Coordinates of C-alpha atoms and ligand atoms in Angstrom, one line a residue:
X1 CA 24.7 25.2 -7.5
X2 CA 26.6 28.3 -6.7
X3 CA 25.3 30.5 -9.4
X4 CA 22.0 32.3 -8.7
X5 CA 19.3 31.0 -10.9
X6 CA 16.5 33.1 -12.1
X7 CA 13.0 31.8 -11.5
X8 CA 12.2 29.6 -14.4
X9 CA 8.8 30.0 -15.9
X10 CA 8.9 27.4 -18.7
X11 CA 6.6 25.0 -16.9
X12 CA 3.7 25.0 -14.4
X13 CA 4.8 24.6 -10.8
X14 CA 3.3 21.8 -8.7
X15 CA 2.9 23.5 -5.4
X16 CA 3.0 27.1 -4.5
X17 CA 5.1 27.9 -1.5
X18 CA 3.7 31.4 -1.7
X19 CA 0.2 30.6 -0.6
X20 CA 1.2 29.3 2.7
X21 CA 3.5 32.2 3.3
X22 CA 0.7 34.7 2.7
X23 CA -0.6 36.0 6.0
X24 CA -4.1 36.9 4.8
X25 CA -6.2 33.9 4.1
X26 CA -8.9 35.6 2.3
X27 CA -9.2 37.9 -0.6
X28 CA -12.0 39.3 -2.6
X29 CA -10.9 38.7 -6.1
X30 CA -13.1 40.2 -8.8
X31 CA -16.2 39.4 -6.8
X32 CA -15.1 36.0 -5.8
X33 CA -14.5 35.4 -2.2
X34 CA -11.8 32.8 -1.8
X35 CA -11.4 31.2 1.6
X36 CA -9.5 28.3 3.0
X37 CA -11.3 27.3 6.2
X38 CA -13.1 28.5 9.3
X39 CA -13.6 32.3 9.5
X40 CA -15.4 34.5 12.0
X41 CA -18.2 37.0 11.2
X42 CA -15.8 39.9 11.9
X43 CA -13.2 38.6 9.5
X44 CA -15.7 37.9 6.8
X45 CA -17.2 41.4 7.1
X46 CA -13.8 42.9 6.7
X47 CA -13.0 40.7 3.7
X48 CA -16.3 41.5 2.0
X49 CA -16.1 45.1 2.9
X50 CA -19.5 45.2 4.6
X51 CA -20.4 46.0 8.2
X52 CA -20.6 43.3 10.9
X53 CA -24.0 44.7 11.8
X54 CA -25.4 44.1 8.3
X55 CA -24.3 40.5 8.4
X56 CA -25.8 39.9 11.8
X57 CA -29.0 41.5 10.8
X58 CA -29.2 39.5 7.6
X59 CA -28.8 36.2 9.4
X60 CA -31.2 37.3 12.2
X61 CA -33.9 37.8 9.6
X62 CA -33.1 34.2 8.5
X63 CA -33.7 33.0 12.0
X64 CA -30.0 32.6 12.8
X65 CA -28.3 34.2 15.8
X66 CA -24.7 35.0 15.4
X67 CA -22.1 37.4 17.0
X68 CA -19.0 39.1 15.6
X69 CA -16.9 36.2 17.0
X70 CA -19.1 33.3 15.7
X71 CA -17.0 31.0 13.5
X72 CA -19.0 30.5 10.4
X73 CA -19.4 27.2 8.6
X74 CA -19.3 26.8 4.8
X75 CA -23.1 27.0 4.5
X76 CA -23.3 30.4 6.3
X77 CA -20.3 31.7 4.4
X78 CA -22.0 30.8 1.2
X79 CA -25.3 32.4 2.2
X80 CA -23.6 35.6 3.3
X81 CA -21.5 35.9 0.2
X82 CA -24.5 35.5 -2.1
X83 CA -26.5 38.0 -0.1
X84 CA -23.8 40.6 -0.5
X85 CA -23.1 39.9 -4.2
X86 CA -20.1 37.8 -4.1
X87 CA -19.4 34.4 -5.6
X88 CA -17.4 32.2 -3.3
X89 CA -14.8 29.4 -3.5
X90 CA -13.2 27.2 -0.9
X91 CA -9.6 26.3 -1.6
X92 CA -7.9 23.5 0.2
X93 CA -4.5 24.6 0.9
X94 CA -2.1 21.8 1.5
X95 CA 1.2 22.8 3.0
X96 CA 3.8 22.5 0.3
X97 CA 5.9 20.1 2.4
X98 CA 3.1 17.6 2.2
X99 CA 3.5 17.3 -1.5
X100 CA 2.2 13.7 -1.6
X101 CA -1.1 15.1 -0.7
X102 CA -1.2 17.9 -3.2
X103 CA -3.9 17.2 -5.8
X104 CA -2.6 18.0 -9.2
X105 CA -5.5 19.3 -11.3
X106 CA -4.3 19.5 -14.8
X107 CA -6.1 21.6 -17.4
X108 CA -7.6 18.8 -19.6
X109 CA -6.4 20.6 -22.7
X110 CA -2.8 20.1 -21.5
X111 CA -3.1 16.4 -21.0
X112 CA -1.2 14.2 -23.4
X113 CA -1.2 10.4 -23.6
X114 CA 1.6 8.8 -21.6
X115 CA 3.0 5.3 -21.8
X116 CA 1.6 2.6 -19.4
X117 CA 3.8 1.5 -16.5
X118 CA 3.8 -2.3 -16.3
X119 CA 4.8 -4.7 -13.5
X120 CA 5.2 -8.4 -14.2
X121 CA 4.0 -10.7 -11.4
X122 CA 3.3 -14.4 -11.0
X123 CA 4.3 -17.6 -9.2
X124 CA 8.0 -18.6 -8.9
X125 CA 9.4 -20.4 -11.9
X126 CA 6.5 -19.5 -14.1
X127 CA 8.9 -17.5 -16.3
X128 CA 8.8 -13.8 -15.1
X129 CA 12.6 -13.3 -15.4
X130 CA 12.7 -15.1 -18.8
X131 CA 9.8 -12.9 -20.0
X132 CA 11.5 -9.7 -18.8
X133 CA 14.6 -10.7 -20.7
X134 CA 12.6 -11.7 -23.8
X135 CA 10.9 -8.3 -23.8
X136 CA 14.1 -6.4 -23.0
X137 CA 15.9 -8.0 -26.0
X138 CA 13.0 -8.0 -28.4
X139 CA 13.1 -5.5 -31.3
X140 CA 16.4 -3.9 -30.3
X141 CA 17.2 -1.3 -32.8
X142 CA 20.7 -0.2 -33.8
X143 CA 22.3 1.8 -31.1
X144 CA 20.6 -0.2 -28.4
X145 CA 22.7 -3.2 -29.1
X146 CA 24.7 -3.9 -26.0
X147 CA 21.4 -4.1 -24.2
X148 CA 19.8 -2.4 -21.4
X149 CA 21.9 -1.6 -18.3
X150 CA 20.5 -3.7 -15.5
X151 CA 21.1 -1.0 -12.9
X152 CA 18.2 1.3 -13.8
X153 CA 15.4 -1.0 -12.6
X154 CA 13.0 0.0 -15.4
X155 CA 13.1 0.3 -19.1
X156 CA 10.9 1.4 -22.0
X157 CA 10.0 -0.7 -25.0
X158 CA 8.5 0.5 -28.2
X159 CA 6.0 -1.4 -30.3
X160 CA 4.3 0.1 -33.4
X161 CA 5.3 3.6 -32.3
X162 CA 3.9 3.2 -28.8
X163 CA 6.1 3.1 -25.7
X164 CA 5.6 0.8 -22.7
X165 CA 7.5 1.3 -19.4
X166 CA 8.4 -1.9 -17.6
X167 CA 9.4 -2.1 -14.0
X168 CA 12.2 -4.5 -14.0
X169 CA 11.9 -6.2 -10.6
X170 CA 9.4 -9.1 -11.1
X171 CA 7.3 -10.4 -8.3
X172 CA 5.2 -8.7 -5.8
X173 CA 7.8 -7.6 -3.2
X174 CA 8.6 -4.4 -5.1
X175 CA 5.0 -3.8 -5.9
X176 CA 4.0 -4.3 -2.3
X177 CA 6.8 -2.2 -0.9
X178 CA 5.9 0.7 -3.1
X179 CA 2.2 0.5 -2.2
X180 CA 2.9 0.2 1.5
X181 CA 4.7 3.5 1.2
X182 CA 1.6 5.0 -0.5
X183 CA 3.1 5.1 -4.0
X184 CA 1.2 3.6 -6.9
X185 CA 3.3 3.4 -10.0
X186 CA 1.9 0.5 -11.8
X187 CA -0.9 1.0 -14.4
X188 CA -1.1 -2.6 -15.6
X189 CA -0.1 -6.0 -14.1
X190 CA 1.1 -8.7 -16.4
X191 CA 0.3 -11.9 -14.6
X192 CA 2.5 -14.8 -15.8
X193 CA 1.0 -18.2 -15.4
X194 CA 2.8 -21.3 -16.6
X195 CA 0.5 -23.3 -18.9
X196 CA 1.7 -26.6 -17.6
X197 CA 1.4 -25.7 -13.9
X198 CA -1.7 -23.5 -13.6
X199 CA -2.7 -21.2 -10.8
X200 CA -0.4 -21.5 -7.8
X201 CA -0.3 -19.7 -4.4
X202 CA 1.8 -16.7 -5.6
X203 CA -0.5 -16.4 -8.6
X204 CA -3.3 -15.8 -6.2
X205 CA -1.3 -13.4 -4.2
X206 CA -0.5 -11.4 -7.3
X207 CA -4.2 -11.3 -8.1
X208 CA -5.0 -10.1 -4.6
X209 CA -2.4 -7.3 -4.9
X210 CA -3.5 -6.2 -8.3
X211 CA -7.2 -6.2 -7.3
X212 CA -6.6 -4.3 -4.1
X213 CA -4.6 -1.7 -6.0
X214 CA -7.3 -1.5 -8.6
X215 CA -4.9 -2.3 -11.4
X216 CA -6.0 -4.2 -14.5
X217 CA -4.5 -7.6 -15.2
X218 CA -3.4 -9.1 -18.4
X219 CA -2.7 -12.8 -18.2
X220 CA 0.4 -14.1 -20.0
X221 CA -0.1 -17.8 -20.3
X222 CA 3.5 -18.9 -20.6
X223 CA 5.4 -22.0 -21.6
X224 CA 3.0 -22.7 -24.4
X225 CA 5.8 -24.6 -26.1
X226 CA 5.7 -27.4 -23.4
X227 CA 3.9 -30.6 -24.2
X228 CA 1.7 -30.3 -21.0
X229 CA 0.5 -26.8 -21.8
X230 CA -3.2 -26.5 -21.1
X231 CA -4.4 -22.8 -21.4
X232 CA -8.0 -23.7 -20.8
X233 CA -7.1 -25.3 -17.5
X234 CA -5.3 -22.0 -16.5
X235 CA -8.4 -20.0 -17.5
X236 CA -10.7 -22.3 -15.5
X237 CA -8.5 -22.0 -12.5
X238 CA -8.3 -18.2 -12.8
X239 CA -12.1 -18.1 -12.9
X240 CA -12.2 -19.3 -9.3
X241 CA -10.4 -16.1 -8.4
X242 CA -12.8 -13.9 -10.4
X243 CA -10.4 -13.5 -13.3
X244 CA -12.6 -14.3 -16.2
X245 CA -10.9 -14.7 -19.6
X246 CA -12.5 -13.0 -22.6
X247 CA -13.3 -16.3 -24.3
X248 CA -15.0 -17.4 -21.1
X249 CA -17.3 -14.4 -21.2
X250 CA -15.2 -12.1 -19.1
X251 CA -13.1 -9.1 -19.8
X252 CA -9.6 -10.2 -18.9
X253 CA -7.3 -10.6 -21.9
X254 CA -5.2 -13.8 -21.9
X255 CA -2.2 -13.9 -24.2
X256 CA -0.5 -17.3 -24.9
X257 CA 3.2 -17.0 -25.1
X258 CA 6.5 -18.8 -24.7
X259 CA 9.0 -16.5 -23.0
X260 CA 11.8 -19.1 -23.7
X261 CA 11.1 -19.5 -27.4
X262 CA 10.1 -15.7 -27.7
X263 CA 6.8 -16.6 -29.2
X264 CA 4.1 -14.0 -29.3
X265 CA 6.0 -11.5 -27.3
X266 CA 4.8 -8.8 -29.7
X267 CA 1.2 -10.0 -29.2
X268 CA 1.6 -9.4 -25.5
X269 CA 3.1 -5.9 -26.1
X270 CA 0.2 -5.1 -28.4
X271 CA -2.3 -6.2 -25.8
X272 CA -0.6 -3.9 -23.2
X273 CA -1.0 -1.0 -25.6
X274 CA -4.6 -1.9 -26.2
X275 CA -5.4 -2.0 -22.5
X276 CA -3.5 1.2 -21.8
X277 CA -5.4 3.0 -24.6
X278 CA -8.7 1.9 -22.9
X279 CA -7.5 3.4 -19.7
X280 CA -6.7 6.7 -21.4
X281 CA -3.5 7.2 -19.4
X282 CA -2.6 10.8 -19.6
X283 CA -0.3 13.4 -18.0
X284 CA 0.7 17.0 -18.4
X285 CA 4.2 17.3 -19.8
X286 CA 4.0 21.0 -19.3
X287 CA 4.6 21.1 -15.6
X288 CA 7.6 20.5 -13.2
X289 CA 8.1 16.8 -12.8
X290 CA 6.7 14.6 -10.0
X291 CA 7.0 10.9 -9.5
X292 CA 8.5 8.1 -7.4
X293 CA 11.9 6.7 -6.7
X294 CA 12.1 3.2 -8.1
X295 CA 15.5 2.4 -6.6
X296 CA 18.5 4.2 -5.2
X297 CA 22.1 3.5 -4.1
X298 CA 25.3 5.2 -3.2
X299 CA 27.7 5.1 -6.1
X300 CA 31.3 5.2 -5.1
X301 CA 32.3 7.7 -7.8
X302 CA 29.1 9.6 -8.5
X303 CA 27.4 9.8 -5.0
X304 CA 23.7 9.1 -4.5
X305 CA 22.2 7.7 -7.6
X306 CA 18.5 7.2 -8.0
X307 CA 16.1 5.8 -10.6
X308 CA 13.1 8.0 -10.8
X309 CA 9.9 7.3 -12.6
X310 CA 8.4 10.5 -13.9
X311 CA 4.6 10.2 -13.3
X312 CA 3.6 13.7 -14.3
X313 CA 5.4 16.7 -15.8
X314 CA 8.8 16.9 -17.4
X315 CA 12.1 16.7 -15.6
X316 CA 14.9 18.7 -17.2
X317 CA 18.6 18.5 -16.5
X318 CA 19.4 21.1 -13.8
X319 CA 16.0 21.1 -12.2
X320 CA 15.9 21.3 -8.4
X321 CA 14.3 18.3 -6.7
X322 CA 13.0 17.3 -3.4
X323 CA 13.2 13.6 -3.0
X324 CA 12.0 12.1 0.2
X325 CA 13.5 14.4 2.8
X326 CA 16.5 15.6 0.9
X327 CA 17.0 17.9 -2.0
X328 CA 19.4 18.3 -4.9
X329 CA 19.7 19.0 -8.5
X330 CA 19.2 16.7 -11.4
X331 CA 22.8 17.0 -12.5
X332 CA 22.9 14.2 -15.0
X333 CA 20.0 12.1 -16.3
X334 CA 20.6 8.9 -18.2
X335 CA 18.2 6.4 -19.7
X336 CA 18.4 2.6 -19.6
X337 CA 21.0 2.6 -22.3
X338 CA 23.2 5.0 -20.3
X339 CA 22.4 7.7 -22.9
X340 CA 22.3 11.2 -21.4
X341 CA 18.9 12.8 -21.6
X342 CA 18.2 16.5 -21.3
X343 CA 14.5 16.1 -20.7
X344 CA 12.4 13.2 -19.4
X345 CA 8.7 13.2 -20.0
X346 CA 5.8 11.3 -18.2
X347 CA 6.3 7.5 -17.6
X348 CA 10.0 7.8 -18.4
X349 CA 12.4 6.1 -16.0
X350 CA 15.7 8.0 -15.6
X351 CA 18.7 7.5 -13.5
X352 CA 19.9 10.8 -11.9
X353 CA 22.9 11.9 -9.9
X354 CA 23.1 15.1 -7.9
X355 CA 21.1 14.3 -4.8
X356 CA 22.5 15.1 -1.3
X357 CA 21.4 11.8 0.2
X358 CA 20.4 8.3 -1.0
X359 CA 16.5 8.2 -1.0
X360 CA 14.5 5.1 -0.4
X361 CA 12.5 3.1 -3.0
X362 CA 9.0 4.4 -2.9
X363 CA 9.9 7.9 -1.9
X364 CA 8.0 10.6 -3.9
X365 CA 9.9 13.4 -5.6
X366 CA 8.9 16.8 -6.9
X367 CA 10.8 19.3 -9.0
X368 CA 10.9 22.9 -8.2
X369 CA 11.7 26.1 -10.1
X370 CA 14.0 27.5 -7.5
X371 CA 16.7 26.0 -5.3
X372 CA 15.6 28.0 -2.2
X373 CA 12.2 26.5 -2.5
X374 CA 13.5 22.9 -2.8
X375 CA 15.9 23.5 0.1
X376 CA 13.3 24.8 2.5
X377 CA 10.7 22.2 1.6
X378 CA 13.2 19.4 2.1
X379 CA 14.1 20.8 5.5
X380 CA 10.5 21.0 6.5
X381 CA 9.9 17.4 5.4
X382 CA 12.8 16.2 7.4
X383 CA 11.4 17.9 10.5
X384 CA 8.0 16.5 9.8
X385 CA 9.3 13.0 9.3
X386 CA 11.2 13.1 12.5
X387 CA 8.2 14.3 14.4
X388 CA 6.0 11.6 12.8
X389 CA 8.5 8.9 13.7
X390 CA 8.5 9.9 17.3
X391 CA 4.7 9.6 17.5
X392 CA 4.4 6.5 15.3
X393 CA 1.3 4.5 16.0
X394 CA -0.4 1.6 14.5
X395 CA -1.2 2.3 10.8
X396 CA -4.3 0.2 10.7
X397 CA -5.8 -0.4 14.1
X398 CA -9.4 -1.3 14.0
X399 CA -10.4 1.7 16.1
X400 CA -8.4 4.2 14.0
X401 CA -9.8 2.8 10.8
X402 CA -13.4 3.1 11.9
X403 CA -12.8 6.5 13.4
X404 CA -11.3 7.6 10.1
X405 CA -14.2 6.1 8.2
X406 CA -16.7 7.8 10.3
X407 CA -14.9 11.1 9.9
X408 CA -15.2 10.6 6.2
X409 CA -11.5 9.9 5.7
X410 CA -11.9 6.3 4.5
X411 CA -14.9 4.8 3.0
X412 CA -13.6 1.3 2.7
X413 CA -12.0 -0.8 5.4
X414 CA -9.8 -3.5 3.9
X415 CA -9.9 -6.8 5.7
X416 CA -7.9 -10.1 5.2
X417 CA -9.5 -13.2 6.5
X418 CA -7.5 -16.3 7.3
X419 CA -9.4 -19.3 8.6
X420 CA -9.0 -23.0 9.4
X421 CA -11.0 -24.1 6.3
X422 CA -12.1 -22.6 3.1
X423 CA -15.7 -22.9 4.2
X424 CA -15.2 -20.9 7.3
X425 CA -13.1 -18.3 5.4
X426 CA -16.1 -17.9 3.1
X427 CA -18.5 -17.7 6.0
X428 CA -16.6 -15.0 7.7
X429 CA -16.2 -13.1 4.5
X430 CA -19.9 -13.2 3.7
X431 CA -20.9 -12.2 7.3
X432 CA -18.5 -9.2 7.1
X433 CA -19.7 -8.0 3.8
X434 CA -23.2 -7.9 5.1
X435 CA -22.2 -5.3 7.6
X436 CA -21.7 -2.5 5.1
X437 CA -23.5 0.7 5.9
X438 CA -23.7 4.2 4.5
X439 CA -20.4 5.3 5.9
X440 CA -18.3 2.2 5.8
X441 CA -17.7 -0.6 3.3
X442 CA -15.9 -3.7 4.5
X443 CA -13.8 -4.9 1.6
X444 CA -12.5 -8.4 2.1
X445 CA -9.3 -8.4 -0.1
X446 CA -8.3 -12.0 0.8
X447 CA -10.2 -14.8 2.4
X448 CA -8.4 -18.1 2.4
X449 CA -7.6 -21.1 4.7
X450 CA -4.3 -21.6 6.4
X451 CA -2.0 -20.0 8.9
X452 CA -1.5 -16.2 9.0
X453 CA 1.8 -15.7 7.1
X454 CA 4.2 -12.9 6.3
X455 CA 2.6 -12.5 2.9
X456 CA -0.7 -11.7 4.6
X457 CA 1.1 -9.1 6.6
X458 CA 2.7 -7.6 3.5
X459 CA -0.6 -7.4 1.7
X460 CA -2.2 -5.9 4.8
X461 CA 0.5 -3.3 5.2
X462 CA 0.3 -2.4 1.5
X463 CA -3.5 -2.0 1.6
X464 CA -3.9 -0.7 5.1
X465 CA -5.9 -3.7 6.0
X466 CA -6.7 -5.5 9.2
X467 CA -6.0 -9.3 9.4
X468 CA -8.7 -11.4 11.0
X469 CA -7.7 -14.9 12.1
X470 CA -10.4 -17.4 12.6
X471 CA -9.1 -20.5 14.4
X472 CA -5.6 -19.8 13.0
X473 CA -2.6 -18.0 14.4
X474 CA 0.4 -16.3 13.1
X475 CA 3.8 -17.8 14.0
X476 CA 6.4 -15.8 15.9
X477 CA 8.1 -14.6 12.7
X478 CA 4.8 -13.3 11.2
X479 CA 3.9 -11.8 14.6
X480 CA 7.1 -9.7 14.6
X481 CA 6.7 -8.8 11.0
X482 CA 3.2 -7.5 11.8
X483 CA 4.6 -5.5 14.7
X484 CA 7.3 -4.0 12.5
X485 CA 4.8 -3.1 9.8
X486 CA 2.2 -1.9 12.3
X487 CA -0.4 -4.3 11.0
X488 CA -3.2 -5.3 13.4
X489 CA -4.0 -9.0 13.7
X490 CA -7.2 -9.9 15.5
X491 CA -7.9 -13.5 16.4
X492 CA -11.2 -15.2 17.1
X493 CA -12.7 -18.6 17.3
X494 CA -16.4 -17.8 17.3
X495 CA -17.8 -16.1 14.2
X496 CA -20.4 -14.1 15.9
X497 CA -17.8 -12.7 18.4
X498 CA -15.7 -11.5 15.4
X499 CA -18.8 -9.9 13.8
X500 CA -19.9 -8.3 17.0
X501 CA -16.5 -6.8 17.5
X502 CA -16.6 -5.2 14.0
X503 CA -20.1 -4.0 14.5
X504 CA -19.2 -2.4 17.8
X505 CA -16.2 -0.7 16.2
X506 CA -18.4 0.5 13.4
X507 CA -20.6 2.2 15.9
X508 CA -17.5 3.6 17.5
X509 CA -18.1 1.7 20.7
X510 CA -15.0 -0.4 20.9
X511 CA -14.8 -0.6 24.7
X512 CA -12.2 -2.0 27.0
X513 CA -12.8 -5.7 27.1
X514 CA -10.9 -8.8 27.9
X515 CA -8.7 -9.8 25.0
X516 CA -6.3 -12.6 24.6
X517 CA -2.6 -11.9 25.0
X518 CA -0.2 -14.7 24.0
X519 CA 2.5 -15.2 26.6
X520 CA 4.6 -17.6 24.6
X521 CA 5.0 -20.7 22.5
X522 CA 6.7 -24.0 22.9
X523 CA 7.5 -26.5 20.2
X524 CA 7.0 -30.2 20.7
X525 CA 10.2 -31.9 20.1
X526 CA 9.6 -35.4 21.5
X527 CA 6.7 -37.5 22.8
X528 CA 6.8 -39.6 25.9
X529 CA 3.9 -42.1 26.4
X530 CA 3.2 -42.7 30.1
X531 CA 0.6 -45.4 30.5
X532 CA -1.4 -43.8 33.3
X533 CA -1.1 -40.2 32.3
X534 CA -1.2 -40.1 28.5
X535 CA 1.3 -38.5 26.2
X536 CA 3.7 -36.0 27.6
X537 CA 5.0 -33.4 25.2
X538 CA 8.8 -32.8 25.5
X539 CA 9.0 -29.2 24.5
X540 CA 11.3 -26.3 24.0
X541 CA 9.9 -22.8 24.8
X542 CA 10.7 -20.9 21.6
X543 CA 9.5 -17.4 22.8
X544 CA 8.0 -15.8 25.9
X545 CA 6.9 -18.1 28.7
X546 CA 4.4 -20.8 29.4
X547 CA 2.5 -20.7 32.7
X548 CA 1.0 -23.8 34.1
X549 CA -2.2 -22.2 35.2
X550 CA -2.9 -20.3 31.9
X551 CA -5.0 -21.6 29.1
X552 CA -3.2 -23.1 26.2
X553 CA -3.9 -24.1 22.6
X554 CA -2.3 -26.7 20.4
X555 CA -1.4 -25.5 16.8
X556 CA -0.5 -27.7 13.9
X557 CA 0.7 -25.9 10.8
X558 CA -0.6 -22.7 12.2
X559 CA -4.1 -24.1 12.7
X560 CA -5.7 -24.4 16.2
X561 CA -6.4 -28.1 16.7
X562 CA -7.2 -28.0 20.4
X563 CA -7.9 -25.3 23.1
X564 CA -7.8 -26.2 26.8
X565 CA -5.5 -26.2 29.7
X566 CA -2.4 -28.0 31.0
X567 CA -2.6 -30.9 33.4
X568 CA 1.1 -30.7 34.2
X569 CA 4.1 -28.6 33.5
X570 CA 7.5 -29.9 34.6
X571 CA 11.2 -29.3 34.3
X572 CA 13.5 -32.3 34.9
X573 CA 10.8 -34.2 36.7
X574 CA 9.7 -31.3 39.0
X575 CA 6.4 -29.6 38.6
X576 CA 7.0 -25.9 38.0
X577 CA 4.8 -22.8 37.7
X578 CA 6.3 -21.4 34.6
X579 CA 9.0 -22.1 32.0
X580 CA 10.8 -19.3 30.0
X581 CA 12.1 -19.0 26.5
X582 CA 15.1 -21.2 25.8
X583 CA 14.2 -23.9 28.3
X584 CA 13.0 -27.5 27.8
X585 CA 10.0 -28.8 29.6
X586 CA 7.4 -31.5 29.7
X587 CA 3.8 -30.7 29.2
X588 CA 0.6 -32.7 29.6
X589 CA -2.4 -31.2 27.8
X590 CA -5.6 -32.0 29.7
X591 CA -8.0 -34.1 27.7
X592 CA -5.9 -34.2 24.6
X593 CA -3.4 -36.9 23.6
X594 CA -3.3 -36.5 19.9
X595 CA -0.2 -34.4 19.9
X596 CA 2.6 -34.8 17.4
X597 CA 6.2 -33.7 17.1
X598 CA 6.4 -30.3 15.5
X599 CA 3.1 -29.1 17.1
X600 CA 3.1 -25.8 18.9
X601 CA 1.7 -25.3 22.4
X602 CA 0.8 -21.7 22.8
X603 CA 0.1 -20.2 26.2
X604 CA -2.2 -17.1 26.6
X605 CA -4.0 -15.1 29.2
X606 CA -6.9 -12.7 29.1
X607 CA -6.0 -9.1 29.7
X608 CA -8.0 -5.8 29.4
X609 CA -7.6 -4.2 26.0
X610 CA -6.0 -0.8 25.8
Ligands
GDP1 P1 10.6 -16.8 -12.5 O1 10.9 -17.5 -11.2 O2 9.1 -16.6 -12.6 O3 11.3 -15.6 -12.8 O4 10.9 -17.9 -13.6 P2 12.1 -18.0 -14.6 O5 12.0 -16.9 -15.7 O6 13.4 -18.0 -13.8 O7 11.8 -19.4 -15.3 C1 11.8 -20.6 -14.6 C2 12.2 -21.7 -15.5 O8 11.2 -21.9 -16.5 C3 13.5 -21.5 -16.3 O9 14.2 -22.8 -16.3 C4 13.1 -21.1 -17.6 O10 14.0 -21.4 -18.6 C5 11.8 -21.8 -17.8 N1 10.9 -21.1 -18.7 C6 10.5 -19.8 -18.7 N2 9.7 -19.5 -19.7 C7 9.5 -20.7 -20.4 C8 8.8 -21.0 -21.6 O11 8.1 -20.2 -22.2 N3 8.9 -22.3 -22.0 C9 9.7 -23.3 -21.4 N4 9.7 -24.5 -21.9 N5 10.4 -23.0 -20.3 C10 10.3 -21.7 -19.8

């Protein structure tokens, strides 16, 4: 990088570092007054080259009293500009280091069609890996023989002259991880469902993910070669999740395939092209590249090595890049066949070397014309990230979400509902959806029965959702995952209390109140029947502590089966006040004898909310 490079002007730049460096925020430009935010009467007068008195007089005659120091709002600025013969325009200037927030507005005439980016999802063993292999090895042309290098994490396939980009990691972990980092790379989800097995839990999870990301689904009904294959059953089951096949009157295309026998793989590829053409996916190849890191690692010989998905613009060898918080130069770019590329256009995955550090999957990158620009932006991003980490707060607390919604930052609040039965999940969902008002829409992205699991937390994290548990609890592992992902879980056992809480939050009135705080859990390991007393639960406290005077609840498979209090808490025959994590104890639940080995006794107390 030693040699000084001249500013390249072959492509449009993505952000201008110059704007933020400019001291003056306003300029009268051929009769157009461009401003970026609040401005005082005095400043506006100067910018428009009129006297302050004239402006004050003009507004006075309109019945508005202002002074030289009044900070003018957009409406007044507009009024004054028009009066004095200027057109006006407000520019939102985003600091260059926040490049994820930069809105790229491409001149429509420069937009060219780009290949769709596809992720394959579905239940375990339904054939995702087999399908990926079948696609990878289909229609290989001379030169590609030897196959696609596995290490790139994505590859392109061509069918009838159209390219498709496949993300190579099947399943929703990769998809979720990207989304939770704010990156959306997938244009189309191919949902693999085995024709002999039908819709299974991870099928539903994949549907939830695709829906909440607003990504269209193509269903690949796989294993059609098997004797038990029943595509109609699959379509019927999908219908229960609002995925309605075309021949059932809906708009979801289902393609019947056999990944193993490589039957109708071309049909699936053609469908992907069809759907992508309907979506009119376009990008501007004539700008500096921007996109997302699909994966990265440290190569012993070559240093940091990353697979980038170009989402807009063109990356050329030698371009300067900011990736995450570090920068570098695209020293060598290779495609999935390890072939060296000089340029990479939109939707192309490329492996590059030349970065100073190993980025993380999901990091966004942007290419810059000048090294100095890339270097200073990377530095600022690093500082910003460190500052943010220091002040990390919950990403989706109920209060924050509603505050943001009311400030116009979010219009939709995503909610996941888990309940003790399908009926109550539906009831909670319906009640929540009735609360929608002009500012806030409650969008229930999942409402099912069963315990709150890590998969709920991942979906919540990816969609910035809150999880509501109705008569169900998360286990300790899920709880810690939620804490790690900063996902808020709110638990209730009365529907109207849940609804009231959300209503209060919608009105911005979430006050301090008594909320439950779980002190600990104990697992029932053995039962002792004592004729006069009932059944004593021989327990091990698995986390926290259990206090004899606190309320408890009994959980079976994550579902609350009883709420009450303890009639006795003892250690080695002695009654004790409290038992801590790692100790065995005996518990007698007042008025409830129907306990079983494996049940969980959870202790909680009521504390004031923060
Ligand atoms: P994944 O867990 O979704 O990635 O599923 P795999 O691709 O590993 O496939 C699971 C099993 O199903 C393997 O034994 C495959 O050989 C088998 N399989 C996948 N596709 C087909 C198919 O089209 N027909 C039949 N008969 N078996 C298949």
